[in-house]
Structures are given as C-alpha cells and as structure tokens.
Amino acid sequence: MKFVLDTHTHTIASGHAYSTIYEMVHAAKEKGLELLGISEHAPSMPGTCSEIYFSNLRIFPKELEGVQLLFGVEANIMDYQGNIDISKETLQKLYYGIASLHTPCIAPGSCKENTQAYLRVMENPRIQVIGHPDDSRYPIDYKELVKGAKETKTLLEVNNTSLSPTSFRANARENYREMLALCASENVPIIVNSDAHVGFDVGNFVNAQDLLKEVDFPEELIANTSIEKYKNLLHRKS
C-alpha cells in the first residue's frame, strides 16, 4: 500500500518542533510524497504561533519542489462543548482543520465528557479531522466517536507518532484496534498522519501501516492513497 500524502505536520512555528517549511517540503519530496499538509498548533498551545500567522499563509505557492503544499491548523479543543481556539474567519482561510485534545489546553474529563467534546467539535463544518483520538488519558466511547464521524463526515486520524514505542499517549495501539474495527464495520474512512515535528519524520507511517495490515483494514477507507480521494473526503463536509 503506497501512501502519497501526510497532512498532520509541524514546523518551528509550533514552538516545540524543529524544522522549517522548506525543510519539511524537501523531506516530503525525498520520501516520494505528492502532497504535504502543514498544520501548526493553534494559539493556546504553549510556545506556538499567534492567529495572525495563519492569516498570512496565502503568501506561499501551492507547490514547492514538485510537492503540493496545503496549510491547515491543529486546533485545540478547549472545553467539553467542543469549542476551539481559532476563529471561524481564520479557519475559512485554511484548507483543513484538525481538532485534538492536548493536556496543556484541557484537562482529561470523564469518558462522557471527552466523547462529548469530540462529538461537538465534529459539528464544526471547518473541522474535517479528529487528531489522535487514541489516548487512554482521555477515555472515550469509540462506538459514539465512529457514529459521530459517520454522521458528520469527519475523518478519524490514525497517528503514527502515537504508536511509537516512545509515545507518551497511553494504550494507543489497543484503542486504535477498537476504533478501526468499528470504522471497517460502519464504512467510516480514516486518515493516517505522521504528526512529524521534525523533517526526517515526515511521511513516517511505519507503525500505523503495520497496525492496518495486522487488522486487515480496507484500503478503500484510507484517505492517503490518492490526492483525489483525500480532497474528495475533505470536501464532503464543505
């Protein structure tokens, strides 16, 4: 299975990442990717860029070094009502929005509260992806998560970094096994992302691909295998 795109990546603008946009693009080219998406952390993450940063991304070309370049954001879910830390106006200027739970921005709640946070943020038409819904520190009801993704046409992410042996997220592999079984059963598409914070990690899907192979997940439900498929899946929600 060949993956041609990676859309959850961070540059030095996110504060705790280590490569520039040009370095990330060059890495994507070296890995044979056709499309790179850069999604800096939204303003509530300590050390990241301000909202005006996202408003000025229009200055970049749509292609660098033969790689299509898209800009999005990884928004922080700030409460259990699904509110996020970036404005509707800024989101509309970006190609896509990822929404994630991060401990610097929201304390883990109960299973009901965490699940509600995801379900509510999925109602936002400019949030097309739920980032790393895999951390047992934020227990969730995966049946409800997959049901919500299906109803709102939101992609669920399989995050390669979460599956790393050095990941701080808890029980990601076990949680993804449950989520993927439900996605396959309910015909809910997913997207695989590296969550790269440095150039050499761009396009690193090794852990995720091993898991997808292990559970025999249907290729037709994976957004990464063509740019056209990815864009069509994003645009379902527009």
XYZ file of C-alpha atoms in Angstrom:
238
model
C 0.000 0.000 0.000
C 1.516 3.308 -1.095
C 0.697 6.481 0.795
C 1.113 9.730 -1.155
C 0.310 12.403 1.422
C 0.907 13.483 5.014
C -1.228 16.291 6.423
C -0.532 16.461 10.169
C 2.931 18.006 10.490
C 4.505 20.859 12.428
C 7.340 23.311 11.773
C 9.370 25.546 14.084
C 6.339 27.863 14.182
C 4.644 25.417 16.565
C 7.322 26.087 19.170
C 8.241 22.509 20.064
C 9.065 21.380 16.520
C 12.414 21.695 14.805
C 12.279 22.161 11.015
C 11.292 24.952 8.634
C 8.617 24.754 5.951
C 11.297 24.342 3.292
C 12.962 21.528 5.236
C 9.628 19.748 5.668
C 8.833 20.071 1.963
C 12.257 18.773 0.995
C 11.784 15.801 3.309
C 8.385 15.102 1.734
C 9.972 15.138 -1.719
C 12.729 12.774 -0.586
C 10.095 10.389 0.799
C 8.213 10.407 -2.512
C 5.131 12.193 -1.193
C 2.929 14.057 -3.653
C 1.261 16.309 -1.070
C 2.303 17.788 2.265
C -0.059 19.444 4.694
C 1.335 21.652 7.449
C -0.897 22.104 10.477
C 0.686 24.230 13.180
C -0.699 24.141 16.694
C -3.335 26.803 17.307
C -2.603 29.695 19.710
C -3.483 28.088 23.066
C -0.634 25.585 22.835
C 2.314 26.994 24.811
C 5.031 28.401 22.547
C 3.143 28.234 19.253
C 2.337 30.979 16.764
C -0.378 33.605 17.043
C -3.537 33.562 14.949
C -2.178 36.180 12.527
C 0.402 33.591 11.409
C -2.359 31.505 9.848
C -3.883 34.517 8.111
C -0.677 35.204 6.190
C -0.059 31.718 4.773
C -1.554 32.858 1.463
C 1.925 34.147 0.527
C 3.122 30.586 -0.143
C 2.802 28.899 -3.553
C 0.596 25.859 -3.939
C 3.578 23.728 -4.891
C 7.214 23.567 -3.804
C 9.834 21.156 -5.159
C 7.088 19.332 -7.039
C 5.099 18.681 -3.845
C 1.596 20.088 -3.437
C 1.526 22.244 -0.304
C -1.569 22.735 1.827
C -1.947 24.660 5.058
C -4.286 23.742 7.866
C -4.295 24.005 11.644
C -4.333 21.651 14.591
C -6.887 23.386 16.761
C -7.079 22.710 20.469
C -10.398 21.567 21.897
C -10.784 23.888 24.871
C -13.839 22.512 26.666
C -16.305 19.631 26.652
C -18.672 21.651 24.461
C -16.200 21.343 21.580
C -15.086 24.980 21.450
C -11.694 25.548 19.815
C -9.011 28.222 19.985
C -9.089 29.624 16.473
C -11.701 31.827 14.873
C -14.177 30.840 12.192
C -12.757 33.576 9.971
C -9.240 32.162 10.154
C -10.437 28.589 9.654
C -12.144 29.656 6.444
C -8.797 30.822 5.054
C -7.184 27.411 5.630
C -7.567 24.246 3.592
C -8.437 22.000 6.504
C -8.825 21.840 10.256
C -7.730 19.136 12.682
C -9.101 19.212 16.234
C -7.308 17.477 19.090
C -7.275 17.118 22.856
C -3.987 18.235 24.440
C -3.179 18.260 28.154
C -1.767 21.839 28.174
C -5.156 23.058 26.917
C -7.809 20.865 28.539
C -7.722 18.516 31.493
C -8.882 14.959 30.849
C -12.518 14.538 31.726
C -14.796 11.577 32.137
C -15.484 9.219 29.238
C -18.788 11.024 28.693
C -17.172 14.476 28.767
C -14.292 13.594 26.444
C -16.619 11.883 23.975
C -18.945 14.876 24.016
C -16.012 17.200 23.285
C -15.210 15.220 20.131
C -18.828 14.937 19.026
C -19.449 18.655 19.456
C -16.300 19.722 17.601
C -17.264 17.400 14.729
C -20.326 19.625 14.223
C -17.985 22.436 13.132
C -18.042 22.371 9.302
C -14.413 23.555 9.134
C -13.069 20.709 11.281
C -12.596 17.792 8.908
C -10.251 15.626 11.003
C -10.111 14.437 14.602
C -6.460 14.251 15.620
C -5.055 11.276 17.569
C -8.254 10.012 19.264
C -6.168 7.300 20.886
C -5.018 8.362 24.346
C -6.448 6.495 27.342
C -5.702 9.539 29.483
C -8.788 10.865 27.651
C -11.114 7.831 27.750
C -13.793 7.905 25.063
C -16.691 5.823 23.799
C -15.418 4.604 20.433
C -18.845 3.489 19.253
C -20.117 7.033 19.702
C -16.968 8.518 18.156
C -17.295 6.435 14.988
C -21.036 7.065 14.813
C -20.398 10.809 15.089
C -17.694 10.696 12.426
C -20.048 8.909 10.069
C -22.899 11.348 10.651
C -20.746 14.483 10.279
C -18.426 13.131 7.537
C -15.365 13.748 9.697
C -12.143 11.789 9.174
C -10.647 9.966 12.145
C -6.879 10.007 12.320
C -4.509 7.133 12.925
C -1.456 8.911 14.286
C 1.881 7.217 13.650
C 3.593 9.087 16.493
C 1.017 7.810 18.979
C 2.005 4.274 18.009
C 5.719 4.857 18.584
C 7.283 2.929 21.477
C 8.379 6.276 22.932
C 4.921 7.893 22.748
C 3.516 9.483 25.897
C -0.052 8.722 24.797
C -1.498 5.752 26.647
C -2.717 2.495 25.051
C -2.886 3.906 21.527
C -2.491 0.535 19.815
C -5.308 -1.090 21.764
C -7.571 1.915 21.291
C -6.902 2.032 17.555
C -7.705 -1.643 17.209
C -11.144 -0.949 18.657
C -11.648 2.183 16.561
C -10.536 0.554 13.311
C -12.804 -2.434 13.791
C -15.751 -0.070 14.190
C -14.675 2.050 11.207
C -14.442 -1.024 8.994
C -17.842 -2.238 10.170
C -19.509 1.159 9.665
C -17.656 2.090 6.450
C -16.080 5.156 8.073
C -12.895 6.456 6.373
C -9.707 7.305 8.212
C -6.551 9.282 7.512
C -3.057 8.234 8.549
C -0.656 11.003 9.567
C 2.883 11.178 10.868
C 2.419 14.094 13.301
C 6.007 14.924 12.358
C 7.717 17.614 14.432
C 10.990 17.350 12.502
C 11.792 16.859 8.843
C 13.091 13.315 8.975
C 9.766 12.120 10.424
C 7.652 13.432 7.514
C 5.951 10.550 5.729
C 6.805 8.103 8.515
C 3.828 5.743 8.606
C 5.626 2.551 9.640
C 3.824 1.952 12.929
C 0.417 2.821 11.511
C 0.844 0.690 8.402
C 1.884 -2.296 10.495
C -1.287 -1.955 12.546
C -3.518 -1.503 9.483
C -2.027 -4.638 7.966
C -2.449 -6.542 11.216
C -6.175 -5.749 11.430
C -6.658 -6.093 7.646
C -8.183 -2.627 7.366
C -9.804 -1.918 3.956
C -7.597 0.187 1.698
C -10.616 1.920 0.186
C -11.317 3.539 3.576
C -7.833 5.095 3.850
C -7.582 8.680 2.592
C -3.820 8.624 1.988
C -3.700 6.532 -1.162
C -4.535 9.352 -3.596
C -4.755 13.133 -3.549
C -8.129 12.990 -5.278
C -9.546 10.633 -2.650
C -8.217 12.796 0.174
C -9.641 16.020 -1.236
C -12.997 14.403 -2.011
C -13.242 13.144 1.575
C -12.422 16.592 2.967
C -14.881 18.337 0.691
C -17.781 16.121 1.768
C -18.103 18.413 4.763
C -17.962 21.731 2.885
